Amino acid sequence: MPRIAVIITTYNWPAALEAVLAGYLSQLHPPDELIIADDGSTDETREVIDSFRSQAPFPVKHVWHADQGFRAGAIRNRAIQASDSDYLVFTDGDCIPAPWFLKAHLRLAETGWFLSGNRVLLSEYFSRDVLQQKVSVFSWSWSDWIQARRRRQINRLSPLFRIPTGSWYRHRLAKKWEGAKTCNLSMWKQDLLAVNGFDEDYTGWGMEDSDLVLRLIRNGIYHKDARFAAAVFHIWHLENSRDQLEENQRRMQQLIETDRIQARTGIAQAQSG
């Protein structure tokens, strides 16, 4: 059985992070380690992590760098370096895991493939209630979720359906890079290192996950569909700034027009710098 780590990216939203971390105490298959990839948060986030560490039955690591704007790729690379596990599951500090989340990722893990799952979106007002009242949505029954859909507290129920692990359709997206998001993404650590991790030239919101996935596919690591198996519940928030999106799209287009596999500025550059 491979060792599994969950890597959670966060930035200055301790209330959401606290709700997310609570979900990892109820996993059917707990992680061998949990790493918080902190993109420059203040001490309030550190306090949440320290409190969680005292409760968790598994190692909890806090990887932090100074706040110099949105640098998710860079802090994820630091988290990859800090991990002692074979298999890495990436998610965000606003995504509460279903109790079967990690078990499903591990069950679907396959040599030569990475996994991409999906999410249920919580409404604005319901997200506020979840955080303020500390609602444990990760422990809800089907009946609870059906009622939530009727009350329009969530956008859909379909990600909660679970179909057999070996279903034919899981490999049908093999060379499709579009749609894979780091809020619900997993892969073997050795496959990440082989493409030099995330490209840290992407700053600001957008496209760093697409860049990684395309390079993995080019290196013979293909896209396996984890939808209808591994769900997370996304807490509503205002959209992140799109100031750098046009530049990031330009970087992505440059990658598409080449056959490059390695990140230009990735884990190897950080180690040698």
Short mmCIF file of C-alpha atoms in Angstrom, two decimals:
data_model
loop_
_atom_site.label_atom_id
_atom_site.label_comp_id
_atom_site.label_asym_id
_atom_site.label_seq_id
_atom_site.Cartn_x
_atom_site.Cartn_y
_atom_site.Cartn_z
CA MET A 1 0.00 0.00 0.00
CA PRO A 2 1.61 3.30 -1.05
CA ARG A 3 1.94 6.13 1.45
CA ILE A 4 -0.53 8.90 0.64
CA ALA A 5 -0.21 12.61 1.39
CA VAL A 6 -2.81 15.34 0.99
CA ILE A 7 -1.48 18.80 0.07
CA ILE A 8 -3.85 21.69 0.85
CA THR A 9 -3.18 25.15 -0.55
CA THR A 10 -4.35 28.06 1.60
CA TYR A 11 -4.10 31.82 1.92
CA ASN A 12 -5.50 33.91 4.79
CA TRP A 13 -8.85 32.21 5.25
CA PRO A 14 -8.46 30.38 8.57
CA ALA A 15 -12.21 29.78 9.08
CA ALA A 16 -12.44 27.87 5.80
CA LEU A 17 -9.21 25.99 6.45
CA GLU A 18 -10.51 24.90 9.85
CA ALA A 19 -13.65 23.46 8.22
CA VAL A 20 -11.58 21.69 5.57
CA LEU A 21 -9.16 20.19 8.08
CA ALA A 22 -12.03 18.83 10.17
CA GLY A 23 -13.01 16.74 7.17
CA TYR A 24 -9.67 14.95 7.22
CA LEU A 25 -10.32 13.68 10.73
CA SER A 26 -13.28 11.71 9.34
CA GLN A 27 -11.64 10.05 6.34
CA LEU A 28 -12.33 6.35 5.80
CA HIS A 29 -8.67 6.11 4.80
CA PRO A 30 -6.71 8.79 6.68
CA PRO A 31 -3.62 10.30 5.05
CA ASP A 32 -0.14 9.19 6.02
CA GLU A 33 0.69 12.89 6.19
CA LEU A 34 -1.11 16.17 5.62
CA ILE A 35 0.78 19.17 4.29
CA ILE A 36 -0.59 22.71 4.28
CA ALA A 37 0.93 24.70 1.42
CA ASP A 38 0.58 28.22 2.79
CA ASP A 39 0.95 31.00 0.22
CA GLY A 40 1.96 33.64 2.79
CA SER A 41 -0.81 33.68 5.42
CA THR A 42 -0.56 35.51 8.75
CA ASP A 43 -0.29 34.00 12.23
CA GLU A 44 -4.02 33.34 12.52
CA THR A 45 -3.69 30.57 9.94
CA ARG A 46 -0.69 29.14 11.77
CA GLU A 47 -2.76 28.97 14.96
CA VAL A 48 -5.46 26.95 13.18
CA ILE A 49 -2.82 24.54 11.89
CA ASP A 50 -1.17 24.17 15.30
CA SER A 51 -4.53 23.41 16.90
CA PHE A 52 -5.32 20.82 14.23
CA ARG A 53 -1.90 19.22 14.62
CA SER A 54 -2.69 18.52 18.29
CA GLN A 55 -5.83 16.58 17.23
CA ALA A 56 -4.64 14.76 14.13
CA PRO A 57 -3.56 11.10 14.36
CA PHE A 58 -1.17 11.64 11.42
CA PRO A 59 1.77 14.01 10.81
CA VAL A 60 0.81 17.58 9.88
CA LYS A 61 3.35 19.80 8.13
CA HIS A 62 3.08 23.54 7.52
CA VAL A 63 5.03 24.78 4.51
CA TRP A 64 5.04 28.59 4.25
CA HIS A 65 6.64 31.30 2.15
CA ALA A 66 6.37 35.08 2.30
CA ASP A 67 3.36 36.79 0.77
CA GLN A 68 4.47 38.06 -2.63
CA GLY A 69 1.16 37.69 -4.42
CA PHE A 70 -0.57 34.55 -5.72
CA ARG A 71 2.19 31.92 -6.03
CA ALA A 72 0.29 28.65 -5.70
CA GLY A 73 2.67 26.75 -7.98
CA ALA A 74 5.71 27.72 -5.94
CA ILE A 75 4.24 26.78 -2.56
CA ARG A 76 2.94 23.48 -3.94
CA ASN A 77 6.45 22.68 -5.11
CA ARG A 78 7.74 23.32 -1.58
CA ALA A 79 5.06 20.98 -0.25
CA ILE A 80 6.05 18.28 -2.74
CA GLN A 81 9.64 18.57 -1.52
CA ALA A 82 8.47 18.27 2.10
CA SER A 83 6.45 15.12 1.44
CA ASP A 84 7.66 11.63 2.39
CA SER A 85 4.81 9.89 0.56
CA ASP A 86 4.56 8.00 -2.72
CA TYR A 87 1.19 9.36 -3.80
CA LEU A 88 0.07 13.01 -3.55
CA VAL A 89 -3.48 14.36 -3.48
CA PHE A 90 -3.85 18.10 -4.17
CA THR A 91 -6.76 20.18 -2.98
CA ASP A 92 -7.53 23.68 -1.70
CA GLY A 93 -8.24 25.27 1.66
CA ASP A 94 -11.83 25.97 0.60
CA CYS A 95 -12.71 22.37 -0.35
CA ILE A 96 -14.16 20.13 2.37
CA PRO A 97 -13.56 16.44 1.56
CA ALA A 98 -16.25 13.79 1.51
CA PRO A 99 -15.36 11.00 3.99
CA TRP A 100 -14.49 8.62 1.14
CA PHE A 101 -12.34 11.23 -0.69
CA LEU A 102 -8.85 9.86 0.04
CA LYS A 103 -9.97 6.23 -0.04
CA ALA A 104 -11.33 6.77 -3.55
CA HIS A 105 -8.16 8.46 -4.78
CA LEU A 106 -6.05 5.62 -3.43
CA ARG A 107 -8.37 2.95 -4.83
CA LEU A 108 -8.26 4.55 -8.29
CA ALA A 109 -4.51 5.24 -8.26
CA GLU A 110 -2.82 3.48 -11.16
CA THR A 111 0.70 3.43 -12.54
CA GLY A 112 0.99 5.72 -15.57
CA TRP A 113 -2.08 7.81 -14.71
CA PHE A 114 -3.07 10.90 -12.72
CA LEU A 115 -6.57 11.45 -11.31
CA SER A 116 -8.91 14.41 -11.63
CA GLY A 117 -12.11 14.65 -9.57
CA ASN A 118 -14.88 17.21 -9.22
CA ARG A 119 -16.78 19.20 -6.61
CA VAL A 120 -20.13 20.27 -5.23
CA LEU A 121 -20.49 24.06 -4.96
CA LEU A 122 -22.00 25.40 -1.75
CA SER A 123 -24.13 28.54 -2.09
CA GLU A 124 -23.03 31.86 -0.65
CA TYR A 125 -25.49 31.89 2.24
CA PHE A 126 -25.00 28.17 3.00
CA SER A 127 -21.21 28.61 3.00
CA ARG A 128 -21.62 31.34 5.59
CA ASP A 129 -23.71 29.01 7.76
CA VAL A 130 -21.22 26.15 7.40
CA LEU A 131 -18.37 28.35 8.64
CA GLN A 132 -20.20 30.28 11.35
CA GLN A 133 -22.12 27.33 12.76
CA LYS A 134 -19.37 24.77 12.08
CA VAL A 135 -21.71 22.50 10.11
CA SER A 136 -20.07 19.09 9.56
CA VAL A 137 -21.23 18.56 5.98
CA PHE A 138 -18.66 15.78 5.53
CA SER A 139 -20.78 13.61 7.86
CA TRP A 140 -24.12 14.25 6.11
CA SER A 141 -26.37 11.48 4.84
CA TRP A 142 -27.94 11.24 1.38
CA SER A 143 -31.15 12.59 2.88
CA ASP A 144 -29.32 15.68 4.15
CA TRP A 145 -27.85 16.37 0.72
CA ILE A 146 -31.16 15.89 -1.06
CA GLN A 147 -32.73 18.43 1.30
CA ALA A 148 -29.80 20.81 0.69
CA ARG A 149 -30.39 20.57 -3.07
CA ARG A 150 -34.07 21.27 -2.63
CA ARG A 151 -33.19 24.34 -0.56
CA ARG A 152 -30.68 25.39 -3.25
CA GLN A 153 -27.83 25.26 -0.77
CA ILE A 154 -25.75 23.32 -3.31
CA ASN A 155 -25.55 23.45 -7.09
CA ARG A 156 -25.91 19.71 -7.84
CA LEU A 157 -25.95 16.20 -6.40
CA SER A 158 -24.25 14.30 -9.23
CA PRO A 159 -20.66 14.39 -7.85
CA LEU A 160 -21.93 12.45 -4.82
CA PHE A 161 -22.99 9.48 -6.93
CA ARG A 162 -20.37 6.74 -6.92
CA ILE A 163 -19.94 4.31 -9.78
CA PRO A 164 -17.70 1.22 -9.84
CA THR A 165 -13.95 1.77 -9.72
CA GLY A 166 -13.26 -0.22 -12.87
CA SER A 167 -15.89 1.43 -15.03
CA TRP A 168 -14.87 1.65 -18.70
CA TYR A 169 -15.28 5.40 -18.87
CA ARG A 170 -12.52 6.27 -16.37
CA HIS A 171 -9.81 6.10 -19.05
CA ARG A 172 -11.70 7.82 -21.84
CA LEU A 173 -10.11 11.26 -21.13
CA ALA A 174 -6.58 9.89 -21.37
CA LYS A 175 -5.05 12.76 -23.39
CA LYS A 176 -7.46 15.53 -22.39
CA TRP A 177 -5.75 18.22 -20.32
CA GLU A 178 -8.70 20.61 -20.15
CA GLY A 179 -10.83 20.55 -17.01
CA ALA A 180 -8.36 19.07 -14.52
CA LYS A 181 -8.12 21.32 -11.45
CA THR A 182 -5.82 21.28 -8.44
CA CYS A 183 -8.80 21.45 -6.08
CA ASN A 184 -9.17 17.70 -6.73
CA LEU A 185 -6.10 16.20 -8.39
CA SER A 186 -3.75 13.35 -7.51
CA MET A 187 -0.68 11.61 -8.92
CA TRP A 188 2.47 9.68 -8.08
CA LYS A 189 5.23 11.83 -6.67
CA GLN A 190 7.79 10.33 -9.04
CA ASP A 191 5.67 11.45 -12.01
CA LEU A 192 5.59 15.02 -10.67
CA LEU A 193 9.35 15.08 -10.17
CA ALA A 194 9.89 13.73 -13.70
CA VAL A 195 8.29 16.88 -15.18
CA ASN A 196 9.89 19.24 -12.62
CA GLY A 197 6.67 19.88 -10.70
CA PHE A 198 4.56 23.01 -11.09
CA ASP A 199 5.87 25.88 -13.23
CA GLU A 200 6.51 28.76 -10.84
CA ASP A 201 6.54 31.29 -13.67
CA TYR A 202 2.76 31.32 -13.34
CA THR A 203 1.78 33.97 -10.82
CA GLY A 204 -1.73 35.18 -10.15
CA TRP A 205 -4.79 33.00 -10.63
CA GLY A 206 -5.14 30.56 -13.49
CA MET A 207 -3.57 27.97 -15.81
CA GLU A 208 -0.76 26.57 -13.64
CA ASP A 209 -2.75 23.36 -13.19
CA SER A 210 -3.41 23.07 -16.95
CA ASP A 211 0.30 23.57 -17.62
CA LEU A 212 1.20 20.71 -15.27
CA VAL A 213 -1.41 18.33 -16.66
CA LEU A 214 -0.39 18.90 -20.28
CA ARG A 215 3.25 18.22 -19.45
CA LEU A 216 2.31 15.02 -17.58
CA ILE A 217 0.36 13.76 -20.59
CA ARG A 218 3.27 14.53 -22.90
CA ASN A 219 5.47 12.46 -20.61
CA GLY A 220 3.18 9.44 -20.86
CA ILE A 221 1.17 9.99 -17.66
CA TYR A 222 -2.47 10.04 -18.69
CA HIS A 223 -5.73 11.50 -17.37
CA LYS A 224 -7.97 9.14 -15.39
CA ASP A 225 -11.44 10.38 -14.44
CA ALA A 226 -12.18 10.33 -10.69
CA ARG A 227 -15.61 11.92 -10.99
CA PHE A 228 -18.42 9.95 -9.36
CA ALA A 229 -15.87 8.62 -6.88
CA ALA A 230 -13.96 11.39 -5.06
CA ALA A 231 -15.98 14.50 -4.22
CA VAL A 232 -15.18 17.72 -2.37
CA PHE A 233 -17.52 20.47 -1.19
CA HIS A 234 -16.38 23.90 -2.34
CA ILE A 235 -17.04 26.81 0.03
CA TRP A 236 -18.31 29.90 -1.78
CA HIS A 237 -16.07 32.98 -2.00
CA LEU A 238 -15.58 35.98 -4.22
CA GLU A 239 -13.55 35.23 -7.33
CA ASN A 240 -9.81 35.65 -7.09
CA SER A 241 -8.29 38.51 -9.04
CA ARG A 242 -7.91 37.73 -12.76
CA ASP A 243 -5.26 40.41 -13.27
CA GLN A 244 -2.64 37.91 -14.43
CA LEU A 245 -4.94 35.58 -16.34
CA GLU A 246 -4.18 36.99 -19.78
CA GLU A 247 -0.44 36.62 -19.19
CA ASN A 248 -0.93 33.09 -17.83
CA GLN A 249 -3.01 32.18 -20.87
CA ARG A 250 -0.19 33.46 -23.06
CA ARG A 251 2.28 31.22 -21.17
CA MET A 252 -0.06 28.27 -21.62
CA GLN A 253 -0.37 28.93 -25.34
CA GLN A 254 3.42 28.97 -25.63
CA LEU A 255 3.53 25.55 -23.98
CA ILE A 256 0.86 24.19 -26.35
CA GLU A 257 2.93 25.33 -29.33
CA THR A 258 6.01 23.44 -28.14
CA ASP A 259 6.74 19.88 -27.06
CA ARG A 260 8.20 20.90 -23.70
CA ILE A 261 7.77 18.50 -20.77
CA GLN A 262 9.82 20.14 -18.02
CA ALA A 263 8.63 23.14 -15.99
CA ARG A 264 10.79 26.15 -16.87
CA THR A 265 11.06 27.16 -13.22
CA GLY A 266 10.20 24.21 -11.03
CA ILE A 267 11.45 21.99 -8.22
CA ALA A 268 14.94 21.51 -9.69
CA GLN A 269 15.50 25.27 -9.92
CA ALA A 270 14.40 25.77 -6.31
CA GLN A 271 16.82 23.07 -5.15
CA SER A 272 19.74 24.57 -7.03
CA GLY A 273 18.92 28.19 -6.19
#
